[in-house]
């Protein structure tokens, strides 16, 4: 940055909270947690992931939904973590083109017995032209966000409960969700497979390869993954599938949950669904029954536009359940025998002949 200093304007703020009547270590345990959306009104939710770069910290990236008019996402990399000094720093990785860099540092300072403060330092570099017009509103926004964080963390640390503003935000989000859901016909189904006579780990080893599902189920002709996943252990971030409904019929799915520890994954369909379906998601979970027995449980959720949903929800649900049952049965065959189903064999043979 030094060699280009003349091209950019620096916006730097250092803000310190009021004294909190609680130890610095207690406040540090709150500040250092990756998901500050638990108590911060500024953030509605946070996902954290990425490789371990600091000892004992099993994540290095986080993406948060910001409570703002634009409902934008905040993408950050963890770049400094010094627990002995109670300092944690993040660098933003996605921002408007006129912003060159943006870093935020939190420091918890011991000011006496059961007393502490939080200091937030923000350093942003902007292109000079935009900075001329935007510096004041940027500073105003940064200061407003800092004041909100100070209020929320003080309340949460001292009282052990969420601040009134955070509670109000949670209620607002719940009301918005109810309002949104009232606009749709919602279909929810939970389908559990027959017992699969392999260990839960063996069954999960197949399911976790999200991008290779078409290798063993006849409901898909082809499938492939793309993109770097934000979930540790996942092989991709999205999957594209060619279904067996008709030639060239493709759907794209985004991975929204993945856990080797819990043996579960979930995805949303983002492309290829009919226009009257606004949301289609599937959640897979492998359940252990005994040492060599397990099941796959699939939770399906669909949101349909009211008129179409009224007439078509029954038919769509019936077709969906039929396809899911095929997937579960073919997964059982593949897991137990190491071979694909007869239907999948015929499908593969037809592909070879057509080629």
Short mmCIF file of N, CA, C and O in Angstrom, two decimals, residues 18-27 86 108-118:
data_model
loop_
_atom_site.label_atom_id
_atom_site.label_comp_id
_atom_site.label_asym_id
_atom_site.label_seq_id
_atom_site.Cartn_x
_atom_site.Cartn_y
_atom_site.Cartn_z
N UNK A 18 -17.53 2.23 26.67
CA UNK A 18 -17.63 2.57 28.08
C UNK A 18 -17.05 1.41 28.90
O UNK A 18 -16.93 0.28 28.42
N UNK A 19 -16.71 1.70 30.14
CA UNK A 19 -16.20 0.64 31.01
C UNK A 19 -17.28 -0.40 31.27
O UNK A 19 -18.45 -0.06 31.54
N UNK A 20 -16.88 -1.66 31.14
CA UNK A 20 -17.79 -2.76 31.42
C UNK A 20 -17.44 -3.36 32.78
O UNK A 20 -16.27 -3.57 33.09
N UNK A 21 -18.45 -3.63 33.56
CA UNK A 21 -18.23 -4.15 34.91
C UNK A 21 -18.12 -5.67 34.89
O UNK A 21 -18.91 -6.40 35.51
N UNK A 22 -17.12 -6.13 34.18
CA UNK A 22 -16.85 -7.56 34.05
C UNK A 22 -15.41 -7.72 33.60
O UNK A 22 -14.83 -6.81 32.99
N UNK A 23 -14.81 -8.86 33.91
CA UNK A 23 -13.38 -9.04 33.62
C UNK A 23 -13.09 -9.03 32.13
O UNK A 23 -13.95 -9.37 31.31
N UNK A 24 -11.87 -8.65 31.79
CA UNK A 24 -11.44 -8.62 30.38
C UNK A 24 -11.48 -10.02 29.78
O UNK A 24 -11.84 -10.19 28.61
N UNK A 25 -11.12 -11.03 30.56
CA UNK A 25 -11.15 -12.40 30.05
C UNK A 25 -12.56 -12.83 29.67
O UNK A 25 -12.77 -13.51 28.65
N UNK A 26 -13.54 -12.43 30.48
CA UNK A 26 -14.93 -12.78 30.17
C UNK A 26 -15.40 -12.11 28.89
O UNK A 26 -16.07 -12.73 28.05
N UNK A 27 -15.04 -10.84 28.72
CA UNK A 27 -15.42 -10.13 27.49
C UNK A 27 -14.67 -10.70 26.30
O UNK A 27 -15.24 -10.86 25.21
N UNK A 86 -5.30 -10.25 23.83
CA UNK A 86 -6.75 -10.17 23.59
C UNK A 86 -7.06 -9.32 22.34
O UNK A 86 -7.89 -8.41 22.37
N UNK A 108 -9.62 -6.24 23.66
CA UNK A 108 -10.24 -6.17 24.98
C UNK A 108 -9.15 -5.78 25.98
O UNK A 108 -8.13 -6.46 26.09
N UNK A 109 -9.37 -4.68 26.71
CA UNK A 109 -8.36 -4.12 27.60
C UNK A 109 -8.82 -4.23 29.05
O UNK A 109 -9.95 -3.84 29.39
N UNK A 110 -7.94 -4.76 29.88
CA UNK A 110 -8.19 -4.86 31.32
C UNK A 110 -7.97 -3.49 31.96
O UNK A 110 -6.88 -2.92 31.87
N UNK A 111 -9.00 -2.94 32.62
CA UNK A 111 -8.87 -1.61 33.24
C UNK A 111 -8.99 -1.67 34.76
O UNK A 111 -9.14 -0.64 35.41
N UNK A 112 -8.94 -2.87 35.32
CA UNK A 112 -9.02 -3.01 36.76
C UNK A 112 -9.77 -4.26 37.14
O UNK A 112 -10.18 -5.05 36.27
N UNK A 113 -9.96 -4.47 38.42
CA UNK A 113 -10.64 -5.67 38.90
C UNK A 113 -12.07 -5.73 38.39
O UNK A 113 -12.88 -4.84 38.67
N UNK A 114 -12.35 -6.76 37.58
CA UNK A 114 -13.67 -6.94 36.97
C UNK A 114 -14.14 -5.71 36.21
O UNK A 114 -15.33 -5.38 36.19
N UNK A 115 -13.17 -5.07 35.56
CA UNK A 115 -13.50 -3.92 34.70
C UNK A 115 -12.69 -4.01 33.41
O UNK A 115 -11.54 -4.42 33.42
N UNK A 116 -13.32 -3.65 32.30
CA UNK A 116 -12.65 -3.75 31.01
C UNK A 116 -13.32 -2.85 29.99
O UNK A 116 -14.43 -2.35 30.22
N UNK A 117 -12.63 -2.64 28.87
CA UNK A 117 -13.21 -1.91 27.75
C UNK A 117 -12.87 -2.67 26.46
O UNK A 117 -11.94 -3.47 26.42
N UNK A 118 -13.64 -2.38 25.43
CA UNK A 118 -13.37 -2.93 24.09
C UNK A 118 -12.97 -1.78 23.18
O UNK A 118 -13.66 -0.75 23.13
#
